[in-house]
XYZ file of C-alpha atoms in Angstrom:
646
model
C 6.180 17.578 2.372
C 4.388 16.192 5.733
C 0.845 15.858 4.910
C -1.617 15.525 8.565
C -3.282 12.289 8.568
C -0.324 10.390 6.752
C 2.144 7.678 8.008
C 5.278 8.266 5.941
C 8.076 5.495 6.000
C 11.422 4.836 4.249
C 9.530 2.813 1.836
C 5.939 2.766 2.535
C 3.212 5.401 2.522
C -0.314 5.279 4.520
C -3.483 6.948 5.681
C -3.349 6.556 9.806
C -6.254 4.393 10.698
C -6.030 2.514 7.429
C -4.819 -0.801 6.008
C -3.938 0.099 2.741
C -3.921 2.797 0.429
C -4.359 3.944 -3.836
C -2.233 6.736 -4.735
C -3.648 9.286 -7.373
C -1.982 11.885 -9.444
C -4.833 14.408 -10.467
C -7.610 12.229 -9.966
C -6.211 9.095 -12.190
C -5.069 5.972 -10.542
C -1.366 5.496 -10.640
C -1.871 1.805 -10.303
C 1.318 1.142 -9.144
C 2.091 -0.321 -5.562
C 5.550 -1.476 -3.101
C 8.705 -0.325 -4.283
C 7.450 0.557 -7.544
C 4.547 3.085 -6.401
C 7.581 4.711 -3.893
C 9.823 5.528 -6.470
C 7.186 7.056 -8.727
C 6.022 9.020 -6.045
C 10.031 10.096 -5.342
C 10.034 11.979 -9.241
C 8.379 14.506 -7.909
C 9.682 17.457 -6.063
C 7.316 18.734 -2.880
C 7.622 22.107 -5.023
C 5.453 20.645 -7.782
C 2.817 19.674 -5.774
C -0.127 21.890 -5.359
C -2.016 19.891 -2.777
C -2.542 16.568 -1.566
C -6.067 15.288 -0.731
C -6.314 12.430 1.913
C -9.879 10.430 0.985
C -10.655 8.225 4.560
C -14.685 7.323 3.325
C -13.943 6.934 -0.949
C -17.827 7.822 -2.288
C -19.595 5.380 -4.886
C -17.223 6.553 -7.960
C -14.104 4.767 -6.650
C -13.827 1.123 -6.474
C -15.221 -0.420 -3.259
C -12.596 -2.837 -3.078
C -10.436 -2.921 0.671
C -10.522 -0.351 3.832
C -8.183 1.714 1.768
C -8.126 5.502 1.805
C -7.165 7.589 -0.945
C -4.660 10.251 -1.563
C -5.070 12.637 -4.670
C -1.682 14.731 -5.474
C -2.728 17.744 -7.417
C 0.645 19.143 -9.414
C 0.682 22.906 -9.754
C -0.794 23.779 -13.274
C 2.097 24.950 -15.664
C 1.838 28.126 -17.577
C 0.755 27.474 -21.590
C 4.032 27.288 -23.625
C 6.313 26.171 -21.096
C 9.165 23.591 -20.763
C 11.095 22.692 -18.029
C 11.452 20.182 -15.189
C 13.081 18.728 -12.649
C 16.308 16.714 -11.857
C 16.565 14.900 -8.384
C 18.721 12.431 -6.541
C 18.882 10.906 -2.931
C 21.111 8.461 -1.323
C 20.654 6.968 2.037
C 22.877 4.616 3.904
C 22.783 3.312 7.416
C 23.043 -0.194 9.995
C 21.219 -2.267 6.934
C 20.505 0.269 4.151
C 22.630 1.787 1.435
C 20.844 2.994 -1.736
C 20.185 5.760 -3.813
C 18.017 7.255 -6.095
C 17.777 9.661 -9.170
C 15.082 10.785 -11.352
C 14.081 13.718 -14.304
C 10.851 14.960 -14.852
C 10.447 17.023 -18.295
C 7.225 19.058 -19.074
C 6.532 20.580 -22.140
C 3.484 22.529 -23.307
C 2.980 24.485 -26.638
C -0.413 25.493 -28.117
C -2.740 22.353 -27.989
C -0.567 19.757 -26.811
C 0.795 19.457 -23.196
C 3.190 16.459 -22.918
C 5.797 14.618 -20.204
C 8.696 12.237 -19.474
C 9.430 10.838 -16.223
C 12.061 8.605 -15.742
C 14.120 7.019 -12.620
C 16.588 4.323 -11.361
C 16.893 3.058 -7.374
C 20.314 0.845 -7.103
C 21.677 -0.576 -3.593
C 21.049 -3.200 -1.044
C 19.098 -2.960 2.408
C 18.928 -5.944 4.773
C 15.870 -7.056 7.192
C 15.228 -9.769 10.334
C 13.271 -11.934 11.651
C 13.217 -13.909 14.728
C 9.884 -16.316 16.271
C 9.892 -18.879 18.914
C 7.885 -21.614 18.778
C 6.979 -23.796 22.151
C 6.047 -27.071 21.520
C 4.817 -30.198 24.240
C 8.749 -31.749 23.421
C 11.030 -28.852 22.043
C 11.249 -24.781 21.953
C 12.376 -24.079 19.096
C 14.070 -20.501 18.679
C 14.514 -19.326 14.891
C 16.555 -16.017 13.324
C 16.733 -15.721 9.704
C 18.659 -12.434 8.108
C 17.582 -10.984 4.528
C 19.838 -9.041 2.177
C 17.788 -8.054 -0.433
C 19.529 -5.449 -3.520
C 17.553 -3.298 -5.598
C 18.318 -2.750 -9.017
C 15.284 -1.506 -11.070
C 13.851 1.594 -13.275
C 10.820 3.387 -14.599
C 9.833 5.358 -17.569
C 6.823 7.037 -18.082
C 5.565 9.607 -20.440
C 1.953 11.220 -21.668
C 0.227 13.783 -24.095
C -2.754 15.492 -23.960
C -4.450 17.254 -27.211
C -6.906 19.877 -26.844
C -9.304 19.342 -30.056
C -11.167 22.301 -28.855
C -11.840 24.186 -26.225
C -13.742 21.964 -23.919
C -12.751 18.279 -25.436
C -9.295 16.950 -24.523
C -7.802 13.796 -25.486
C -4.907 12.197 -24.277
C -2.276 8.796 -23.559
C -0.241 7.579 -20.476
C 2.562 4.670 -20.453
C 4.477 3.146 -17.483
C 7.004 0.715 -17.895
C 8.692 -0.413 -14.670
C 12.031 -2.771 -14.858
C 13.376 -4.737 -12.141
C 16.358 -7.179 -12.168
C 18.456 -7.084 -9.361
C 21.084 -9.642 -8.164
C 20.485 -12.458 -6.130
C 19.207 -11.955 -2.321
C 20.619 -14.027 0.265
C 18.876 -15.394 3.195
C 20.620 -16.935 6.309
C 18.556 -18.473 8.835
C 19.364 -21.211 11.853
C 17.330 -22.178 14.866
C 17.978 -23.876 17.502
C 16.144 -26.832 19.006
C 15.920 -26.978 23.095
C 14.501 -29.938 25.222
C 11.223 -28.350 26.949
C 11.885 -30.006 30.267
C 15.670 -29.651 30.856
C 16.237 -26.203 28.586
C 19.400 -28.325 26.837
C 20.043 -27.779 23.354
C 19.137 -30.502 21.483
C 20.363 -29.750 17.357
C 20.640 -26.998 15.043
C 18.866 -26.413 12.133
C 20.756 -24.435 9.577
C 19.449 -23.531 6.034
C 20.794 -20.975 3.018
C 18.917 -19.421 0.283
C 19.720 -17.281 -2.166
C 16.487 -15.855 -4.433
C 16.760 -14.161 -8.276
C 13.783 -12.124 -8.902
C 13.144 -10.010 -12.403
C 10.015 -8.183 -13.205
C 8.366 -6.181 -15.649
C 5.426 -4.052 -15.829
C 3.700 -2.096 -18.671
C 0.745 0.106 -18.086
C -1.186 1.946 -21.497
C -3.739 4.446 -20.776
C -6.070 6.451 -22.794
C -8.530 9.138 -21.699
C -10.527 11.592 -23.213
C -12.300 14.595 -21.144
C -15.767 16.516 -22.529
C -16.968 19.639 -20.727
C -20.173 20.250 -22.225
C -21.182 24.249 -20.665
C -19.491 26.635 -17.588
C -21.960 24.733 -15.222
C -19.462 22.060 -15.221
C -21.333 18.998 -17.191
C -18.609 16.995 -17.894
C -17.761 13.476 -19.069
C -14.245 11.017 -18.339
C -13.777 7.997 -20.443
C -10.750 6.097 -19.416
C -9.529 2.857 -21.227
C -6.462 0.764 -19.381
C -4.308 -1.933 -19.946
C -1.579 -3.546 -17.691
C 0.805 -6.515 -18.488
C 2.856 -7.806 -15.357
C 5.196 -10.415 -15.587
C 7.823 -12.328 -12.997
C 10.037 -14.432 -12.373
C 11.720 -15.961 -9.369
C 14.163 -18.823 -9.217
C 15.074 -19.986 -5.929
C 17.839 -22.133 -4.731
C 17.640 -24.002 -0.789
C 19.881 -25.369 1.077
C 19.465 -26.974 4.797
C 20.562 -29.759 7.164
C 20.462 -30.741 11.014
C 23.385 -30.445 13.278
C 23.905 -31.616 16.461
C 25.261 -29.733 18.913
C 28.599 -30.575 18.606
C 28.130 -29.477 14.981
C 28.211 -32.665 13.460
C 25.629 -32.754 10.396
C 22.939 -35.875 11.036
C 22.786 -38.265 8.106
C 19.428 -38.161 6.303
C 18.771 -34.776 7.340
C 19.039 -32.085 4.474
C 16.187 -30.981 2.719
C 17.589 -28.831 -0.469
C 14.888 -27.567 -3.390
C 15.176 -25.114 -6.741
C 12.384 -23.385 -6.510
C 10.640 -21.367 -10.594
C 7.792 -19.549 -10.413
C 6.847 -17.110 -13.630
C 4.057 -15.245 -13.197
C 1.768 -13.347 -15.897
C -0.924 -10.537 -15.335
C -3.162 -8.613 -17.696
C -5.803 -6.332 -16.980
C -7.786 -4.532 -19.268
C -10.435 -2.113 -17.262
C -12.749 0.949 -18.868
C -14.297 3.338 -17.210
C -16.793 5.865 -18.127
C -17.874 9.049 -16.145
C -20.493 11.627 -16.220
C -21.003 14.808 -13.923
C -24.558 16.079 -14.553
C -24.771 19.318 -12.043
C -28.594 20.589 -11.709
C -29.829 23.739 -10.043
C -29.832 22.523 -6.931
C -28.492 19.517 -6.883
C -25.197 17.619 -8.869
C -25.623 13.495 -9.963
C -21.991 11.885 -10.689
C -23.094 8.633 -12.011
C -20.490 5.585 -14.409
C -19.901 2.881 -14.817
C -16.553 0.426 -15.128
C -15.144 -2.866 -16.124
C -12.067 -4.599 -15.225
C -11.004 -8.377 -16.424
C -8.130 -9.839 -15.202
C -6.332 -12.911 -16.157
C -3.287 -14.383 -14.124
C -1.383 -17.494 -15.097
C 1.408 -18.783 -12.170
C 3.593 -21.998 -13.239
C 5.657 -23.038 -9.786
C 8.039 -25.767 -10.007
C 10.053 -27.689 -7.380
C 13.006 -29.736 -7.858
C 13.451 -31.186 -3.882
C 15.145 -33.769 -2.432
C 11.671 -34.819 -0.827
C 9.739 -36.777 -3.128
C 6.986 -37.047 -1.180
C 6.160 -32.971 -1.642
C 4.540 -31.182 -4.458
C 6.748 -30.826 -7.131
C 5.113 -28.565 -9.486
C 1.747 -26.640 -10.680
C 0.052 -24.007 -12.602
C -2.662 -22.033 -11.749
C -4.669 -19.758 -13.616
C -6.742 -17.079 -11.731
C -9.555 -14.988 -13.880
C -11.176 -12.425 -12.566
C -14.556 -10.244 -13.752
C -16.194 -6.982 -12.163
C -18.591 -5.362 -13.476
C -20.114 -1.910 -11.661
C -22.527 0.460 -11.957
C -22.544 4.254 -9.510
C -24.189 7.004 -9.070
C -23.686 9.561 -6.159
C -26.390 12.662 -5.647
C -25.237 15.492 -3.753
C -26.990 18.502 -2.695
C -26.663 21.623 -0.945
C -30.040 22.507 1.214
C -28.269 25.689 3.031
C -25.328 27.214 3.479
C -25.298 25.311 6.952
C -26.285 21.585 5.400
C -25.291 19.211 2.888
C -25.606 15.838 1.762
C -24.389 13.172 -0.363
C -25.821 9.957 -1.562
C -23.969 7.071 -2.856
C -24.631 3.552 -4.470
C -22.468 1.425 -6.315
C -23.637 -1.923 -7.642
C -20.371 -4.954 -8.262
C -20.800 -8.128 -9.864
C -17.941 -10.418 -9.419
C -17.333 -13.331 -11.467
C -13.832 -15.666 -10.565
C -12.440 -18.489 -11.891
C -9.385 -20.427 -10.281
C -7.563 -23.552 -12.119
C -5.037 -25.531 -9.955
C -3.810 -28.603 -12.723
C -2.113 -30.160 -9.810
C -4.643 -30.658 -7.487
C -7.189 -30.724 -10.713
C -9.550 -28.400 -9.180
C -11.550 -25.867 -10.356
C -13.037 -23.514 -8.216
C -15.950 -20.585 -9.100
C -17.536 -17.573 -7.627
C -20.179 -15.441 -8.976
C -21.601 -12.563 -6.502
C -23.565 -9.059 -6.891
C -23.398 -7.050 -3.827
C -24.337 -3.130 -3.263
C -22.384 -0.780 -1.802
C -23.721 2.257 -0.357
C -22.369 5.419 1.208
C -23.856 8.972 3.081
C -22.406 12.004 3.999
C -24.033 14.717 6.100
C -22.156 18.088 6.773
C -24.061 20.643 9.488
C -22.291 23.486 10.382
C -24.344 25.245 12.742
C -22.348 28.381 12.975
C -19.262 29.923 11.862
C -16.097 27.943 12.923
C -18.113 24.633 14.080
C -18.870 21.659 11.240
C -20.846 18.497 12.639
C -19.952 15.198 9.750
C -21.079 12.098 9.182
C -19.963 9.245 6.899
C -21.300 5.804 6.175
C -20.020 3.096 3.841
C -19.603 -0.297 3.442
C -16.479 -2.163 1.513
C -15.645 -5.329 -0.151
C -12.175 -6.714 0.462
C -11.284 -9.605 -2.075
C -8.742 -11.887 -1.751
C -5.219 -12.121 -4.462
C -4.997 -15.105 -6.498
C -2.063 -15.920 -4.624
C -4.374 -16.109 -1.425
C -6.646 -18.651 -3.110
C -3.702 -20.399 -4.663
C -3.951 -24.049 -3.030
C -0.154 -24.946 -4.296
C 2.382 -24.983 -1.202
C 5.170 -22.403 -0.734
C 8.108 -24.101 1.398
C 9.976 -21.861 3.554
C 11.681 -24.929 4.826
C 11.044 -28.802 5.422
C 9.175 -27.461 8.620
C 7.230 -24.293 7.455
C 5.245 -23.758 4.536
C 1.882 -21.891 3.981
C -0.910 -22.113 0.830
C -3.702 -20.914 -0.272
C -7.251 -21.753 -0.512
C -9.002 -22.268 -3.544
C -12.693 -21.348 -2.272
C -11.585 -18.502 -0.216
C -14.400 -15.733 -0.099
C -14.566 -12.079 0.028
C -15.161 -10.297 3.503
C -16.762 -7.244 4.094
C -16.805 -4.278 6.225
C -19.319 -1.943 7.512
C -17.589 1.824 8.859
C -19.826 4.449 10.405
C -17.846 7.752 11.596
C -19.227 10.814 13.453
C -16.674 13.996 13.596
C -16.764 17.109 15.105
C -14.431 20.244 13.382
C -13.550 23.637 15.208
C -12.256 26.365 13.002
C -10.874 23.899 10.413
C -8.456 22.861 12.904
C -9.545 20.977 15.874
C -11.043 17.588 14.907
C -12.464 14.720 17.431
C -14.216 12.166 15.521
C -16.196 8.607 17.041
C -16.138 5.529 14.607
C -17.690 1.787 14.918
C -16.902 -0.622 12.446
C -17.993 -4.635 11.516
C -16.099 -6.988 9.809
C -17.372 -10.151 8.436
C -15.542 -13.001 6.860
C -12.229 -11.833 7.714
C -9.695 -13.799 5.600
C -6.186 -13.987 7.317
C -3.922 -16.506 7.773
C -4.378 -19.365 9.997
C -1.133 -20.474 12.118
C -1.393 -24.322 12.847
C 1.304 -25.955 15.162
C 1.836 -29.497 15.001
C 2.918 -31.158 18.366
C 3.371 -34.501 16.704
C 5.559 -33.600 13.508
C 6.919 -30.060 14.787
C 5.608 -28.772 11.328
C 4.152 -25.177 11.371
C 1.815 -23.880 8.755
C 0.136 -21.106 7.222
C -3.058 -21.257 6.040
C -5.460 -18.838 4.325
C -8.719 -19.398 5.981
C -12.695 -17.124 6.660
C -12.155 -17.570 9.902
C -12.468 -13.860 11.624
C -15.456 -11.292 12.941
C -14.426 -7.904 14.414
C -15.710 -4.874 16.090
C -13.791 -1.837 16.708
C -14.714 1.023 17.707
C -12.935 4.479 18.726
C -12.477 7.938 19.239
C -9.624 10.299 17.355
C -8.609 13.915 17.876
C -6.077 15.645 15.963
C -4.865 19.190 15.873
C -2.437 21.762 13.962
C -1.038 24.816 15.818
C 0.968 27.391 13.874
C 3.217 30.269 14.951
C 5.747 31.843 12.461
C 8.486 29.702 13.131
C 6.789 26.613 13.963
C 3.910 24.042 12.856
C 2.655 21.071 14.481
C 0.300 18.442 13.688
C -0.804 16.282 16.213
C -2.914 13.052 16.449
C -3.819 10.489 18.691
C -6.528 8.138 19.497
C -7.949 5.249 21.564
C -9.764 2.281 20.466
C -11.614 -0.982 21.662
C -11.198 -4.472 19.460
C -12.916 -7.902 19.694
C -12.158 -10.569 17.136
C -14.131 -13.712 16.964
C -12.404 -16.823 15.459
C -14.438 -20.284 14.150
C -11.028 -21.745 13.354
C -10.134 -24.655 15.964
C -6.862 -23.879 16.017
C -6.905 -20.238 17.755
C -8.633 -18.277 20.593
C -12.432 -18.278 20.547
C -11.973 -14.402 20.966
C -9.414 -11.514 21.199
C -10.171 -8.570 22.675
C -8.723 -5.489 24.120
C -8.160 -1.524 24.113
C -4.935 0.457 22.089
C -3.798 3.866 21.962
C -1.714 5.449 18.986
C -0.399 8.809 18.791
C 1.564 10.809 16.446
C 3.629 14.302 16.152
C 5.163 15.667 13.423
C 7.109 19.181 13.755
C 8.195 22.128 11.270
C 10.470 24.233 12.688
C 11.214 27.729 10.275
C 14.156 29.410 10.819
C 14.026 32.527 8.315
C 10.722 34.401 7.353
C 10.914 33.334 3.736
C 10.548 29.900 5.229
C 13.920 28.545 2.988
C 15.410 27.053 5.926
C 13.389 24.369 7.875
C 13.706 21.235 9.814
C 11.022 18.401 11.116
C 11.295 16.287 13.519
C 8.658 13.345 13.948
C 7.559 10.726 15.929
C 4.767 7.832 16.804
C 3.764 5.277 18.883
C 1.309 2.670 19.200
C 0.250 0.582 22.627
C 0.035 -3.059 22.865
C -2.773 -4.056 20.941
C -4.740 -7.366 18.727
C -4.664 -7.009 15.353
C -6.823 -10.103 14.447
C -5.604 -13.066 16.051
C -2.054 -11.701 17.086
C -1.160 -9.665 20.080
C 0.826 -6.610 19.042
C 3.637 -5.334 21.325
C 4.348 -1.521 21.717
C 6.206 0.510 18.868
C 7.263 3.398 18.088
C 9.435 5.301 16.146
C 11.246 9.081 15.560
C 12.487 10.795 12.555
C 14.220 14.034 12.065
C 15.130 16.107 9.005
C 16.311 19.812 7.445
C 15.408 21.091 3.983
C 17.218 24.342 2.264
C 15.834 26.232 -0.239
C 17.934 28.100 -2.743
C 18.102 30.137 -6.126
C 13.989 31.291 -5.653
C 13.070 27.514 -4.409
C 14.248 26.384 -7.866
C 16.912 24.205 -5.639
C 16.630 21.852 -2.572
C 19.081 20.186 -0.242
C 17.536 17.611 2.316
C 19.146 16.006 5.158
C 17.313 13.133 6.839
C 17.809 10.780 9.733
C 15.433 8.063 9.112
C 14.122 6.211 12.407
C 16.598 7.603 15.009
C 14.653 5.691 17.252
C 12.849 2.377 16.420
C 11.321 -0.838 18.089
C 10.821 -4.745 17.041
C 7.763 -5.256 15.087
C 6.397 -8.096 18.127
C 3.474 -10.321 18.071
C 2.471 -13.512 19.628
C -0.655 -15.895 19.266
C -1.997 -19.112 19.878
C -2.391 -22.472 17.643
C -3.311 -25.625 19.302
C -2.722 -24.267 22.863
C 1.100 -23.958 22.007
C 2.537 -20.333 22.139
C 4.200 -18.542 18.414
C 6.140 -15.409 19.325
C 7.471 -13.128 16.019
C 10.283 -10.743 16.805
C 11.146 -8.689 13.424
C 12.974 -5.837 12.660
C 12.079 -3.940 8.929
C 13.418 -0.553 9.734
C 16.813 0.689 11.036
C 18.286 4.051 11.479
C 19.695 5.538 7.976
C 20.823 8.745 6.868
C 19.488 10.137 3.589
C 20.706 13.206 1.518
C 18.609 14.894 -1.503
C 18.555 17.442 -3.995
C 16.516 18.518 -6.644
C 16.665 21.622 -8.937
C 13.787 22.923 -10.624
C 14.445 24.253 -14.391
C 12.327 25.810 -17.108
C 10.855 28.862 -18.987
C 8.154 30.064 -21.168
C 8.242 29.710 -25.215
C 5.848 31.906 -25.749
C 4.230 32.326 -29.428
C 2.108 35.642 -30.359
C -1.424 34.903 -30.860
C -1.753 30.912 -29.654
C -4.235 30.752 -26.212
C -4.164 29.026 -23.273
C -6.559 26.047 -24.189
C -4.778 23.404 -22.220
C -4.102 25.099 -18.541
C -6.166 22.173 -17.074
C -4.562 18.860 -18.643
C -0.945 20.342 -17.789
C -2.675 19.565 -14.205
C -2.070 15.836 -15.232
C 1.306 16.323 -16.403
């Protein structure tokens, strides 16, 4: 299913425009994210899905936590009494990838109770590189490092909902995600050349090979209360998640000269533990109070989270860190309440405010620090729809967001890539916020050209520091960043029986600031991006269809780094059989694909990044679509809307 406004890779999903995004199935949080949010999202069949809503501006009832946007997958409703389901299975392989997939939904409703089971596996291997130059007063030294990374992991997840009377449901979700695949392997060499007479100098060669397990539970229980047919209604939601991982890490390196021959005194070798442990528990309670001419949604939620991270090194340099644990806590507290109100049929508004206290804690026993924030900030938002006539709507949207940073950000403990690179946290690393204002234009629900500014204060990212003297290069989490950006987007769909296509593109001015005396003073320059995606039908029952896809962005700064151009192109068929009950795909996965690029400046001296995440694959997929009614005389349908969260 190609959704406008999305950015759809092999294993990453995105609102265009935005830096992140939470996925929700009928209005609840999945919660999930990376790997483990794409294969949920790969259970279910495009055939299932009613609609999918793509939030850009969230109002005050979600979370004001990062620029993310918001998608909303509505399933189709299932009839009362009904079981059935779906079976699916994919398998792509190509240059670096070769995996596959396969998954079961089952659905079953009967009087009262609506239940599910969801469950999947993703086995294989796919393989990534990476490539930087760094120029230094003495040396250039020019670095490749290849990835093999295997997948072996699966997910259950199951729910019922209980009707206890007409307009009061109750009901309970689990996820439990496994992960254990076998070791990943990284190679990586680089080679050391003599800045004035371009000879090579030595060889740095290192090996790696990284187990990684993981396991994640998620409990939740909700209960719904409609209270009359205006639609007064009441959510309570009650969540708890327990994540735990572990990584074990073994290094080997050494220095060759040219000739080969290893240097004595050279090798720098490390085991490398970390276990990690998450729990969350987070409530939220909802109320919809609709008036007669106006509708307040006002709650309020709670989330405490409590991370423990135990990182041990066993190296052959004494005079590194050896070991730590840290202990991350983390309170928010928050208060909403959006009014919205229709004064014609031509205008409407909406009002937002959400209140968030934050309360953190962070515990690093080998540094013996201890380091504590505790904010309140308020986030508002506005909407304003004018349609002056038929066919022409006039919007505008105003917000302001909070990103936070991980506990592995604020994490002061080193992580060594090698006896030359390694990057850490910051233990009194602050929040940053951003301000977005966005003025749009529609024409017959169709054509859309929209203008948007947006601030940026405090922007956390990390710092790259050359060293001229010791050749060491570092990564550092730093506040260190201002931007403005503003644009101007236009997209557009155009539809004829046999063909649909979506098209969007826009242009865009960024400055950055930077206090950090490492980098530029300031970055600043223009971008264009542009995207097309194609259906092409080739029967009227539209069975039989293909896509073909494609985007590209200009050289642009994202921060502090100077983006080269990319692009990329995608193709596919689908074919529809037995009344759409079964589906054959055939995909071709970045036909055509560029370098991810970027360069930037640390001390004067010149960084230059030259990865590749993404190569061509082929992927083939089918699903089938089963089920039937079990109908009983005399029972009702009480329960049409929680099969919506099946």
């Amino acid at each position: 299913m190609k959704v406008p406004g999305l950015q759809v890779g092999q294993n990453s999903i995105g609102i265009i425009g935005k830096g992140g995004i939470k996925v929700y199935i009928n209005a609840r949080e999945t919660k999930l994210s990376g790997d483990e949010l794409i294969d949920y999202l790969r259970s279910y069949d495009a055939s299932q899905i009613l609609k999918v809503e793509v939030i850009t501006t969230p109002p005050s009832k979600y979370d004001a936590a990062g620029n993310a946007g918001i998608i909303n997958i509505r399933l189709k409703s299932r009839p009362k009494d009904y079981v059935g389901g779906t079976a699916s299975a994919s398998y792509s392989a190509g240059e670096k990838d070769n995996y596959g997939y396969g998954g079961v939904s089952l659905n079953l409703s009967k009087g009262r109770v609506s239940s599910f089971l969801n469950g999947g596996t993703t086995q294989g291997n796919y393989e990534t590189r990476e490539k930087n130059y760094r120029y230094f007063p003495q040396n250039t030294w020019n670095s490749r490092a290849d990835y093999t990374n295997y997948m072996n992991s699966f997910y259950l997840q199951g729910g019922v909902d209980v009707s206890l009377e007409r307009d009061w449901t109750v009901g309970m979700q689990a996820i439990y995600n496994h992960s254990a695949p076998k070791p990943g392997n990284a190679l990586s060499w680089t080679e050391v050349y003599d800045a004035s007479t371009a000879v090579l100098d030595s060889l740095l060669y290192s090996n790696s090979d990284k187990d990684t397990s993981s396991d994640r539970l998620n409990l939740n229980f909700h209960t719904d209360k409609v209270w009359d047919d205006k639609g007064k209604k009441m959510t309570w939601d009650v969540d708890y998640l327990r994540d735990n991982r572990d990584e074990n890490m073994g290094f080997l390196s050494k220095t060759l000269l040219p000739d080969g021959t290893e240097i004595p005194g050279t090798n720098f070798d490390y085991n490398y533990l970390q276990h990690r442990k998450v729990d969350v528990v987070s409530s939220a309670l909802d109320f919809i109070l609709p008036f007669e001419k106006y509708k307040i949604t006002a709650g309020a939620k709670v989330s405490f989270t409590n991370t423990r991270n135990g990182i041990n090194y066993d190296t052959s340099d004494p005079t590194l860190v050896q070991d730590d644990y840290f202990r991350y806590k983390e309170q928010i507290y928050a208060l909403y309440a959006d009014y919205s109100r229709e004064f014609s049929e031509r205008f409407s508004m909406q009002l937002g405010l959400r209140m968030e206290h934050t309360r953190t804690t962070g515990i690093s026993e080998a540094k013996d620090t201890e380091d504590k924030h505790d904010y309140t900030r308020l986030f508002p938002t506005v909407y304003l729809l004018y349609s002056p006539t038929d066919g022409h709507a006039l919007n505008f949207s105003f917000s302001n967001r909070i990103s936070r940073p991980s506990q592995n950000m604020v994490n002061p403990f080193p992580f060594y890539q090698n006896k030359y690179t390694y990057a850490c946290g910051r233990e009194d690393l602050k929040p940053s916020y951003t301000y977005n204002a966005e003025l749009g234009y529609t024409l017959k629900n169709n054509f859309n050209v929209s203008a948007y500014y947006s601030y940026s204060d405090d922007v956390f990212f990390q710092v790259v520091d050359l060293d001229a003297e010791t050749n060491v290069t570092s990564f550092l989490w730093e506040n260190f960043m201002q931007t403005h950006a503003f644009g101007l987007n236009n997209s557009y769909t155009f539809r004829t029986k046999w063909l649909q296509t979506y098209a969007q593109h826009g242009v865009s001015y960024r400055r950055t600031t930077s206090s950090a005396a490492t980098t530029s003073p300031e970055e600043k320059g223009w971008a264009y991006n542009a995207s097309l995606r194609n259906t092409f039908f080739f029967n009227e029952k539209k069975t039989l269809l293909a896509t073909l896809s494609g985007s590209y962005s200009s050289r642009q700064y994202q921060g502090i780094y100077l983006m080269s151009p990319t692009y990329s192109v995608s193709a596919g068929m689908l074919y529809r059989l037995l009344n759409n009950k079964l589906s054959l795909s055939l995909n071709v996965n970045n036909l055509f694909v560029s370098h991810s690029k970027l360069e930037t400046m640390s001390n004067g001296l010149k960084i230059i990044a030259d990865n590749q995440f993404s190569f061509t694959s082929f992927r083939i997929g089918v699903s089938y679509t089963f089920g039937g009614d079990i109908r009983s005389k005399g029972q009702r349908n009480s329960n049409e809307d929680i099969q919506r969260r099946l």
